[in-house]
CSV table of C-alpha atoms and ligand atoms in Angstrom, one decimal:
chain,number,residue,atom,x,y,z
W,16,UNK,CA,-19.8,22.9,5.4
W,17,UNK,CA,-18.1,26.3,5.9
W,18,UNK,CA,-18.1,28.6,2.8
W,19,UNK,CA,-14.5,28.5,2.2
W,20,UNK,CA,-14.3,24.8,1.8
W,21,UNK,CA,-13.7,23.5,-2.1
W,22,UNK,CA,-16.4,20.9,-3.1
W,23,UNK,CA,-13.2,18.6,-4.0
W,24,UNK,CA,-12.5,18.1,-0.2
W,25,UNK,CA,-15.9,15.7,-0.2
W,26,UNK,CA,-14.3,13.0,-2.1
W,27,UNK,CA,-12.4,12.5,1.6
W,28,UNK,CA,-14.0,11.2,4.0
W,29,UNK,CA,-11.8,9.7,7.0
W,30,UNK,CA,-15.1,9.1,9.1
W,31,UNK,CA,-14.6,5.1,9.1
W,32,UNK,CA,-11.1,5.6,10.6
W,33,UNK,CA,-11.5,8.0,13.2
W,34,UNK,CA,-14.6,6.2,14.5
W,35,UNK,CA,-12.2,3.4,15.5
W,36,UNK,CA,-9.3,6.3,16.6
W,37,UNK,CA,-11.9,7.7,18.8
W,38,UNK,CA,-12.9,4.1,20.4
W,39,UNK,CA,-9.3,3.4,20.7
W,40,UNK,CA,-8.5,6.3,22.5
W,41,UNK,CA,-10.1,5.1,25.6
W,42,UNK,CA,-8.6,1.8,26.2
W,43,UNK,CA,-5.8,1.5,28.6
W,44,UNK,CA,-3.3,-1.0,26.6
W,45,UNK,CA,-5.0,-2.1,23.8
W,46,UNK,CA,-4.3,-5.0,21.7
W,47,UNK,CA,-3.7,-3.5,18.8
W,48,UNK,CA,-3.3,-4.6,15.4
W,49,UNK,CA,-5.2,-1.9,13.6
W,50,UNK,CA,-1.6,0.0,13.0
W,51,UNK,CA,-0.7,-0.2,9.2
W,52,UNK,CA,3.6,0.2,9.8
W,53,UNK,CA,6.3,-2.6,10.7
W,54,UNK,CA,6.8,-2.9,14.4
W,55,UNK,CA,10.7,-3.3,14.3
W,56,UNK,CA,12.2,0.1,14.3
W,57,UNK,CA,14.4,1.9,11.3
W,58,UNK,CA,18.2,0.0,10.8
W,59,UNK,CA,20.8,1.9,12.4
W,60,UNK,CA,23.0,2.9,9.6
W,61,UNK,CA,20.0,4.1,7.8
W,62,UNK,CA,19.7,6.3,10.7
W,63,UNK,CA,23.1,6.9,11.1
W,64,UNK,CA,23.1,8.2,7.2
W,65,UNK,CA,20.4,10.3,7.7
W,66,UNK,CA,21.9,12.3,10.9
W,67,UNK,CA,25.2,12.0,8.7
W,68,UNK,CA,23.6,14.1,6.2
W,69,UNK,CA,22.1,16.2,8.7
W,70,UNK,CA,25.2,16.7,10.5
W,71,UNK,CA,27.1,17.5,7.1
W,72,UNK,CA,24.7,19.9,5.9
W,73,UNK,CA,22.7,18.3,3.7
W,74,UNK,CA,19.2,19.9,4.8
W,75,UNK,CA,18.8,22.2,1.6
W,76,UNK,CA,16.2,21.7,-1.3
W,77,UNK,CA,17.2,18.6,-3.1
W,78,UNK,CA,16.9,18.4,-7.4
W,79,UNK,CA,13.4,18.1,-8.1
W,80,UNK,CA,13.7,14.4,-9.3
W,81,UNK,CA,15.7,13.4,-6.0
W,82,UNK,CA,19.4,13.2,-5.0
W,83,UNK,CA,21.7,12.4,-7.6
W,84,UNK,CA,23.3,9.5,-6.0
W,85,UNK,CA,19.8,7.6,-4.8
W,86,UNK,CA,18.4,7.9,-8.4
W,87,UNK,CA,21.3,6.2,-10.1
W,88,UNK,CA,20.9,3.5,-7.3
W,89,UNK,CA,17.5,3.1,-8.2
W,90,UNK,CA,18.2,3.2,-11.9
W,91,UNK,CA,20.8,0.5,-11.3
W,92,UNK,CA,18.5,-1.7,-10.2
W,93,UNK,CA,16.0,-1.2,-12.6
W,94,UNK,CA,18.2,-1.8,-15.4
W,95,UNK,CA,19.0,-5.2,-13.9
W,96,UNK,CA,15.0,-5.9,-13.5
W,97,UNK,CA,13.8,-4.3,-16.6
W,98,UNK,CA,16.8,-4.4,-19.2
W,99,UNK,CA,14.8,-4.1,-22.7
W,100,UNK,CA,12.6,-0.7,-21.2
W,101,UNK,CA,14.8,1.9,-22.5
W,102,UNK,CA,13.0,4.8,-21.6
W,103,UNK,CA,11.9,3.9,-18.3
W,104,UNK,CA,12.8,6.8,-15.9
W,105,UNK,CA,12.9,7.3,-12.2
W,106,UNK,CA,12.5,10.1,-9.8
W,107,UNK,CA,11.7,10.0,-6.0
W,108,UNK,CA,8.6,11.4,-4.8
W,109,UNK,CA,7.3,12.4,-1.3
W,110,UNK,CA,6.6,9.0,-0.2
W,111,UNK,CA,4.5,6.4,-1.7
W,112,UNK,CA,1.7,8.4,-1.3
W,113,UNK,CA,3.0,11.6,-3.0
W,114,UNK,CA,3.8,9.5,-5.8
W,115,UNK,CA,-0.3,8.4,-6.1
W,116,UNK,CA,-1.5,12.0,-6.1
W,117,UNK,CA,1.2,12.9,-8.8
W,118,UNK,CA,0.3,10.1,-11.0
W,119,UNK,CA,-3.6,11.0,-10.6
W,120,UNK,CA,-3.1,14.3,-11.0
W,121,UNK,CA,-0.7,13.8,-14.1
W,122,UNK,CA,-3.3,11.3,-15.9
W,123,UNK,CA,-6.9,11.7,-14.6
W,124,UNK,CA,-9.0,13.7,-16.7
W,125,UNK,CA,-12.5,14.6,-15.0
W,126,UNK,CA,-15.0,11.6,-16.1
W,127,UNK,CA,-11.9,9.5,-17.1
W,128,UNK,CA,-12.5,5.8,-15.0
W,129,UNK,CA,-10.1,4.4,-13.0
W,130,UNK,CA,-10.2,0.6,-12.1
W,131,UNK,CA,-8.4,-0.9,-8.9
W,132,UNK,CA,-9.8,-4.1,-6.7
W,133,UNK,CA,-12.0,-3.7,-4.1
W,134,UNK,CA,-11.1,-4.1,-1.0
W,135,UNK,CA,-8.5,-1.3,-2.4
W,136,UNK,CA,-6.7,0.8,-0.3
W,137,UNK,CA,-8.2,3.8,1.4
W,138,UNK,CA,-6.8,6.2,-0.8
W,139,UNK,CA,-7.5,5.3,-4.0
W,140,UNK,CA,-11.3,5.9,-4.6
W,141,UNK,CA,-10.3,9.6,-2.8
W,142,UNK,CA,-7.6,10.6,-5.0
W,143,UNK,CA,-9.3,9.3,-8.4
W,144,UNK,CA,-12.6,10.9,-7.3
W,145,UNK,CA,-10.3,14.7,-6.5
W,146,UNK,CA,-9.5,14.5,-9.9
W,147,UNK,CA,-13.4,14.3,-10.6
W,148,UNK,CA,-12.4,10.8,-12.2
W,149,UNK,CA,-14.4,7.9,-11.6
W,150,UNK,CA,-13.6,4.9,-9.2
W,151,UNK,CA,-14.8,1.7,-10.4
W,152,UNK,CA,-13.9,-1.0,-8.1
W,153,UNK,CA,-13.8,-4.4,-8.5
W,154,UNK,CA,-14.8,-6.8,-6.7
W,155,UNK,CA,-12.4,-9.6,-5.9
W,156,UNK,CA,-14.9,-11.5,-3.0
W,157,UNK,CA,-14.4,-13.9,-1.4
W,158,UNK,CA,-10.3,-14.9,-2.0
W,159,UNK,CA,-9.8,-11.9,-2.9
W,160,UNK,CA,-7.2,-12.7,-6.4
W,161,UNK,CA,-6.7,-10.6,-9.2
W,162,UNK,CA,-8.8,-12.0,-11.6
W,163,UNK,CA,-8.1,-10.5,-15.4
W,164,UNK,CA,-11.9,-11.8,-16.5
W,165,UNK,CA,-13.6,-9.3,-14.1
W,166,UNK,CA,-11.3,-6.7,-14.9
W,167,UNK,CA,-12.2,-6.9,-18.8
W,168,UNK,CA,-15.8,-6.6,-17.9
W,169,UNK,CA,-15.4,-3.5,-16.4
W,170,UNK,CA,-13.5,-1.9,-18.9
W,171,UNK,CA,-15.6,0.6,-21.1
W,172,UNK,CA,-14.5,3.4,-23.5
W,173,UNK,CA,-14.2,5.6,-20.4
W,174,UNK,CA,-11.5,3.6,-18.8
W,175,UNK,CA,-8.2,5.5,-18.1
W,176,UNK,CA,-6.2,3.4,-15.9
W,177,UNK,CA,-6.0,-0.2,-13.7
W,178,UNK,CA,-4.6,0.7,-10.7
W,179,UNK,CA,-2.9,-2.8,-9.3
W,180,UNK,CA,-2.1,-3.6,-5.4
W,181,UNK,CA,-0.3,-6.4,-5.3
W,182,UNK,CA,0.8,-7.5,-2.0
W,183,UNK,CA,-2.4,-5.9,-1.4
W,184,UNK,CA,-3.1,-3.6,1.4
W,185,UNK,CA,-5.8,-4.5,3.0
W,186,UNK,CA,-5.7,-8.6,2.4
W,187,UNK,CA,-2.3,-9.5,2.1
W,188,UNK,CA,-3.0,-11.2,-1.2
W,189,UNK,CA,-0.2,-11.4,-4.0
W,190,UNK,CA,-1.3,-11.2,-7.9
W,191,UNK,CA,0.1,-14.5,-9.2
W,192,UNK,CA,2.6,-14.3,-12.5
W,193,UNK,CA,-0.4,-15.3,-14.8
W,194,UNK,CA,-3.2,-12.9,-13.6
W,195,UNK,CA,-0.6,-10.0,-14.0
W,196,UNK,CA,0.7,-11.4,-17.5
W,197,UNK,CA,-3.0,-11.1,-18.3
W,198,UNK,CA,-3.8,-7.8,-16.9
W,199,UNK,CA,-0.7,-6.7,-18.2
W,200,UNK,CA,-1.5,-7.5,-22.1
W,201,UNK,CA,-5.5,-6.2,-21.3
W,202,UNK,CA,-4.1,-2.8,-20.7
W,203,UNK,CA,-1.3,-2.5,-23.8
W,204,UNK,CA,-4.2,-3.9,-25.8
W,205,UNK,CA,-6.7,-1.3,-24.9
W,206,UNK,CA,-4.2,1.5,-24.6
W,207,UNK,CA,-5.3,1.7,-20.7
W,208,UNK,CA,-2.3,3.1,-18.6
W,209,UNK,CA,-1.4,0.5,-16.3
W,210,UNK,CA,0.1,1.9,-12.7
W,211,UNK,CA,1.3,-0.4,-10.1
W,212,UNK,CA,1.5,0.1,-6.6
W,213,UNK,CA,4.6,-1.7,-5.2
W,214,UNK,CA,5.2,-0.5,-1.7
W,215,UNK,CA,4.4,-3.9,0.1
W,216,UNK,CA,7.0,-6.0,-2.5
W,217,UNK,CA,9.3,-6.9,0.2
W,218,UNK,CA,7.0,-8.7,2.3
W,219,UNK,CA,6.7,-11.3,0.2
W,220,UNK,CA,6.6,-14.7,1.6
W,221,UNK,CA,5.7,-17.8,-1.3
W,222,UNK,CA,7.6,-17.9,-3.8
W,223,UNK,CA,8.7,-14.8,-6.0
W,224,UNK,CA,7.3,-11.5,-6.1
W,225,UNK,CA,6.3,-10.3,-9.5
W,226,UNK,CA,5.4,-7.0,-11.3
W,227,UNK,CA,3.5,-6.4,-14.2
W,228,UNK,CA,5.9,-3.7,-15.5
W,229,UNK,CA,7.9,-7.1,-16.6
W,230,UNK,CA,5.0,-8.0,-19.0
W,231,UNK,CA,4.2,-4.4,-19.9
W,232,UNK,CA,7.0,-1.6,-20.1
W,233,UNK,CA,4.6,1.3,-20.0
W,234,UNK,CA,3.6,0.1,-17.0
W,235,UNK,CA,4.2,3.4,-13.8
W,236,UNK,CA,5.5,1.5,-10.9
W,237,UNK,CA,5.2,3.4,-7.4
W,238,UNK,CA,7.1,2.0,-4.7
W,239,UNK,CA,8.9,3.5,-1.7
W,240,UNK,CA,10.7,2.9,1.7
W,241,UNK,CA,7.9,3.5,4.3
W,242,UNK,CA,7.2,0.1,5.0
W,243,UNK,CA,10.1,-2.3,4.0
W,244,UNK,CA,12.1,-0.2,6.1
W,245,UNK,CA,10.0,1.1,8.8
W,246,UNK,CA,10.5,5.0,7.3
W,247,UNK,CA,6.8,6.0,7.0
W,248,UNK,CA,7.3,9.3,9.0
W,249,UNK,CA,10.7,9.6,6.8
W,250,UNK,CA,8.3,10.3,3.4
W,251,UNK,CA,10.6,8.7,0.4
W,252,UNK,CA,9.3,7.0,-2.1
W,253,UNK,CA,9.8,6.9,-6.2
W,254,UNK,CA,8.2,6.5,-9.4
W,255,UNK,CA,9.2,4.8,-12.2
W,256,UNK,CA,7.4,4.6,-15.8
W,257,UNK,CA,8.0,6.0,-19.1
W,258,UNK,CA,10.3,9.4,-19.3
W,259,UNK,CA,7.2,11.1,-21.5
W,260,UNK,CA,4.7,10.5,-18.1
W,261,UNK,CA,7.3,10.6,-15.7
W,262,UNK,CA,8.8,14.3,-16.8
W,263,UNK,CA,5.3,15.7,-16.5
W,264,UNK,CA,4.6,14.4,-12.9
W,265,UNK,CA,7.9,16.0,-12.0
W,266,UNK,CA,6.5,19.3,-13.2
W,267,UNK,CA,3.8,18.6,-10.8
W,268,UNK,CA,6.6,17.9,-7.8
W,269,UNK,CA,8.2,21.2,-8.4
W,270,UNK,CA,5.1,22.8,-8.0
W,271,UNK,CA,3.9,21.1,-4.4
W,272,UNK,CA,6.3,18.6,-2.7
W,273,UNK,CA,8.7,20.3,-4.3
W,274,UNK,CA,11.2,17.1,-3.4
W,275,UNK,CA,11.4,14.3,-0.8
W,276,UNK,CA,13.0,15.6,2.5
W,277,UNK,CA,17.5,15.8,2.0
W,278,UNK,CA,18.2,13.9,5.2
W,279,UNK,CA,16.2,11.1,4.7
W,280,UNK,CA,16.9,10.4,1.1
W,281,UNK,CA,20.5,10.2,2.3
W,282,UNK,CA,19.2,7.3,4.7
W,283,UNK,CA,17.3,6.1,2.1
W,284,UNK,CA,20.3,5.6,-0.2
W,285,UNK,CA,22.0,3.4,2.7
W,286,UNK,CA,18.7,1.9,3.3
W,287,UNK,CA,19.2,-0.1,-0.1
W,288,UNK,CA,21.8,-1.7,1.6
W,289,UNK,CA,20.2,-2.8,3.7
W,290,UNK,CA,19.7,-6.9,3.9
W,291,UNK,CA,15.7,-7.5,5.2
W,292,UNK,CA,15.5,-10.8,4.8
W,293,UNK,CA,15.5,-11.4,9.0
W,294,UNK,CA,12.6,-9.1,8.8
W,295,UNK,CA,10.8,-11.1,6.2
W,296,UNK,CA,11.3,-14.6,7.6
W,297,UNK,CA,9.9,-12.8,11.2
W,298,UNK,CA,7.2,-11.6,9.7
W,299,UNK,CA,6.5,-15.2,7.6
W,300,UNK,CA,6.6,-16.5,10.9
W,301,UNK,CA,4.1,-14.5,12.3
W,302,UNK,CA,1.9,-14.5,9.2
W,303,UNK,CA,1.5,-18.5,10.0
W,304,UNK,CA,1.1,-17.9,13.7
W,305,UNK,CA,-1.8,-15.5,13.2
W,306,UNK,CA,-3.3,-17.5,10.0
W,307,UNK,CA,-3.5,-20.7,11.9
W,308,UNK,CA,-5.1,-19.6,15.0
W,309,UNK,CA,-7.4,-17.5,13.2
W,310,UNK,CA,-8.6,-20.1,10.5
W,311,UNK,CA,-10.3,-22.2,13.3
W,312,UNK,CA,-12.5,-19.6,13.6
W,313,UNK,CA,-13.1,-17.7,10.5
W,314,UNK,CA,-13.4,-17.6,6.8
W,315,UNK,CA,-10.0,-16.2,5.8
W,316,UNK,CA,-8.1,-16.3,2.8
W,317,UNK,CA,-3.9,-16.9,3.6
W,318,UNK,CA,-1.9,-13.8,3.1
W,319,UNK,CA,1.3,-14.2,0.6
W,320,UNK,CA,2.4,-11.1,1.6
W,321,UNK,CA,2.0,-7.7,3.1
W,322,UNK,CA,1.7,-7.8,7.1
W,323,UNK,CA,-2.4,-8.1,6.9
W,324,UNK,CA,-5.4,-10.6,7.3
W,325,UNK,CA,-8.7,-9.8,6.3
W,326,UNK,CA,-11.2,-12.2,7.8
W,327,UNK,CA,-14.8,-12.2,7.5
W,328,UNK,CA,-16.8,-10.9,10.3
W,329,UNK,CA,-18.4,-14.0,12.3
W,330,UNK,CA,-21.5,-11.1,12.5
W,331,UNK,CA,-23.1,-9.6,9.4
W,332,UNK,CA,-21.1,-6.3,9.5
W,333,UNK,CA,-17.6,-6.0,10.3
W,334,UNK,CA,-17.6,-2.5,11.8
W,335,UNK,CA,-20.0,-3.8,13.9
W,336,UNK,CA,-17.4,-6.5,14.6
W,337,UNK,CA,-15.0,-4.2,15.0
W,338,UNK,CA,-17.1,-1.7,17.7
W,339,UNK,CA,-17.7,-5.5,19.3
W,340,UNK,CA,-14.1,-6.1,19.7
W,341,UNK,CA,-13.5,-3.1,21.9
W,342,UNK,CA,-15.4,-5.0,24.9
W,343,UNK,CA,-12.5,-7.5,24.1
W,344,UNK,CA,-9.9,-4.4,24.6
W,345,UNK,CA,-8.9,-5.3,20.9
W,346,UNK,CA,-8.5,-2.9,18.1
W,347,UNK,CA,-9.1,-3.8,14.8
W,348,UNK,CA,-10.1,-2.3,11.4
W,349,UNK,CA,-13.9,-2.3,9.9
W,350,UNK,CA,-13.7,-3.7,6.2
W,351,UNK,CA,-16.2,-0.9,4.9
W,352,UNK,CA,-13.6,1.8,5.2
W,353,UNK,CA,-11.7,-0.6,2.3
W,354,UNK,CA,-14.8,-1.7,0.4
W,355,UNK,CA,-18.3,-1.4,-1.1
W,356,UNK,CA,-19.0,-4.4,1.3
W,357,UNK,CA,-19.1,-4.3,5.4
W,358,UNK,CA,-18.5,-8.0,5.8
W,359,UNK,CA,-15.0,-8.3,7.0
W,360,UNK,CA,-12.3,-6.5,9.0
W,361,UNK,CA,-8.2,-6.2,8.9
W,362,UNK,CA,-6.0,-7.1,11.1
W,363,UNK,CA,-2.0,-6.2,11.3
W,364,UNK,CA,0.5,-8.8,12.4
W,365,UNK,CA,3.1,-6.3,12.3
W,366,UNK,CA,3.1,-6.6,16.2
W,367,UNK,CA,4.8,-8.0,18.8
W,368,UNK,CA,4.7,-12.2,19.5
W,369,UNK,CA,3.0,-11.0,22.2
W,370,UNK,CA,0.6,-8.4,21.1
W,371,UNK,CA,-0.3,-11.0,18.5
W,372,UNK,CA,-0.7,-13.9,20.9
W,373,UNK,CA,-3.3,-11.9,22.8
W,374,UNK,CA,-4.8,-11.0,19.6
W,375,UNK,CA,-5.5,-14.4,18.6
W,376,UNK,CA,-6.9,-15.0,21.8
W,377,UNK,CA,-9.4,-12.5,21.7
W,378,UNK,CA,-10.4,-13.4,18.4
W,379,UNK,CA,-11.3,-16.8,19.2
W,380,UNK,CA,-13.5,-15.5,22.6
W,381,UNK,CA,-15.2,-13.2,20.2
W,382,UNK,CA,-15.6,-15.7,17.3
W,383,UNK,CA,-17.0,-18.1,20.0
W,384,UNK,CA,-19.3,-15.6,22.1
G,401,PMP,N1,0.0,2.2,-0.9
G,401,PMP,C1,-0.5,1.3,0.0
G,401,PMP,C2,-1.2,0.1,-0.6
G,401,PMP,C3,-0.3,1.5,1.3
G,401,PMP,O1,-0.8,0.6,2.2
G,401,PMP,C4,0.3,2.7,1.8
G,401,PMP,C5,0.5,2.9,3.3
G,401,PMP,N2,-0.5,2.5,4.1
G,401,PMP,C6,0.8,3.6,0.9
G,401,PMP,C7,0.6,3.3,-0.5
G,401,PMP,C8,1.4,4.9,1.3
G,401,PMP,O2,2.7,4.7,1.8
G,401,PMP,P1,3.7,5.9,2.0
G,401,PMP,O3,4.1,5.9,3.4
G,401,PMP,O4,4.9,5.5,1.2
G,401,PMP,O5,3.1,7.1,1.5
């Protein structure tokens, strides 16, 4: 490592990705449902707004906490979801993923634990372990739902915070109202903060989506518009949780995001406009498409939401599966880079009917070879 480099920067490792980048990048037209976005593209007045703003000279520094007008939007709507929390406080972060590093920065002491479900998403073991926290997965094998039992057991007197995922990046699973209810009351209990990543709620596609701020009103919720509106590039997300957390990760924005970018917080304000529900039935459809083809073949659990499968490997290691798929032109996503286990792999169905149909095809030559 050169001299200059801070020990921190070890608890990142992107290896596991980049293998597959570097694979990919020799395939002419790839079938690829390794890509973690929506394939439709941003609505129009969404863009419209943000070239609006643009145009009208709207490309200074916002406040710190966001722009006035999208923050009393977003407070609107909370009120309506969570009328009792009186001193729960919003503020809009440097996409979803600005919002994680602010909350582990604001609440991770060094040696502090931090639980989330394994398979987790990527980031979460990284950012806990740059705080010099401790990740302590939990593993949810083989459906993959949250399951409040396993989360008690892991709880010691070290335990900081339960990190929930729920639609769950990389399975597509949804927390049902009774394992969050139960979660929920293990953490006010225990005096464990609870944080909730949110960013995949509007792909939900049985039944309703629920959060387990309504059963516990210290919960921090993070949530943003990358994905439900095809902004990821656009960075806008926000945090909401009690004012007392909330005000001292905004001390932390001033001092490195700084704020979300103008422009596309003025989109983002039209983007609550915005009806998705097309979207959502689309991708519904898909999820079936993909689900039933693929559960001929593998052992997979049915997505509820999210735009993700994660199937287990019809080899003993799924980046080996996924290395194998290349012969097949097909690019998919090893399990290991979202787990303690190599067993499985993901798979996008945010992807053309086509890209998908081919897909699906190759999956069943592989399952089969
Ligand atoms: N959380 C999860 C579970 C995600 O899958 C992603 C994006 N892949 C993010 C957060 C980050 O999203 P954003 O673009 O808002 O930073």
């Amino acid at each position: 490592m050169h001299p200059w480099i801070s020990e921190r920067t070890e608890a990142f490792d992107s290896s596991g990705i980049r293998r597959v980048f570097d694979l990919a990048s020799d395939l002419k037209d790839p079938i690829n449902l390794s890509i973690g976005q929506p394939d439709f593209d941003v609505p129009d007045s969404v863009k419209r707004a943000a070239i609006e703003a643009i145009e009208t000279g709207k490309n200074a520094y916002s406040p710190t906490q966001g722009i006035a007008a999208l923050r009393v939007q977003l407070a609107a709507r909370l009120a309506e979801t969570y009328p009792s929390h009186e001193d729960r406080d919003v503020f809009v972060c440097s996409g979803t993923s600005g919002g994680l590093v602010l909350t582990m920065l604001s609440m991770v002491n060094p040696g502090d634990e931090v639980i989330f479900m394994d398979p987790y998403f990527v980031m979460y073991p990284s950012l806990v372990r740059m705080c010099q926290g401790v990740p302590v997965p939990v593993d949810t094998y083989p459906d993959f739902r949250l399951n409040p039992d396993r989360i008690a057991e892991a709880i010691t007197p070290k335990t900081k915070m339960i990190l929930l995922n729920s639609p769950a990046n990389p399975t597509g699973i949804t927390a049902d109202r009774e394992s969050l209810e139960a979660v929920a009351q293990l953490a006010a209990e225990k005096g464990i903060a609870l944080v909730s990543d949110e960013i995949y709620s509007t792909f939900f596609y049985d039944g309703e989506f629920h959060s387990p701020a309504e059963f516990n009103d210290q919960t921090i919720v993070i949530d943003g518009f990358s994905k439900s509106h095809a902004m990821t590039g656009w960075r806008v997300g926000y945090v909401h949780g009690p004012k007392e957390i909330t005000s001292v990760m905004l001390k932390l924005q001033q001092y490195s995001f700084v704020c979300a970018p103008q422009p596309a917080q003025w989109g983002a304000l039209e983007a609550m406009e915005v009806d998705l529900s097309h979207h959502v039935n689309d991708y519904r459809r898909k999820r079936d498409f993909v689900y039933e083809a693929l559960a001929k073949d593998y052992e997979v659990s049915k997505p509820n939401g999210a735009f993700y499968l994660y199937p287990k490997a019809p080899i003993e290691s799924g980046a080996a599966f996924a290395e194998h798929a290349i012969s097949e032109n097909l690019l998919l996503v090893p399990g290991n880079i979202f787990s303690e286990r190599d067993s499985h792999f993901r798979i996008s169905f945010a992807a053309t009917d086509e890209t998908l149909k081919r897909g699906v095809e190759a999956l069943a030559r592989l399952a089969r070879s």
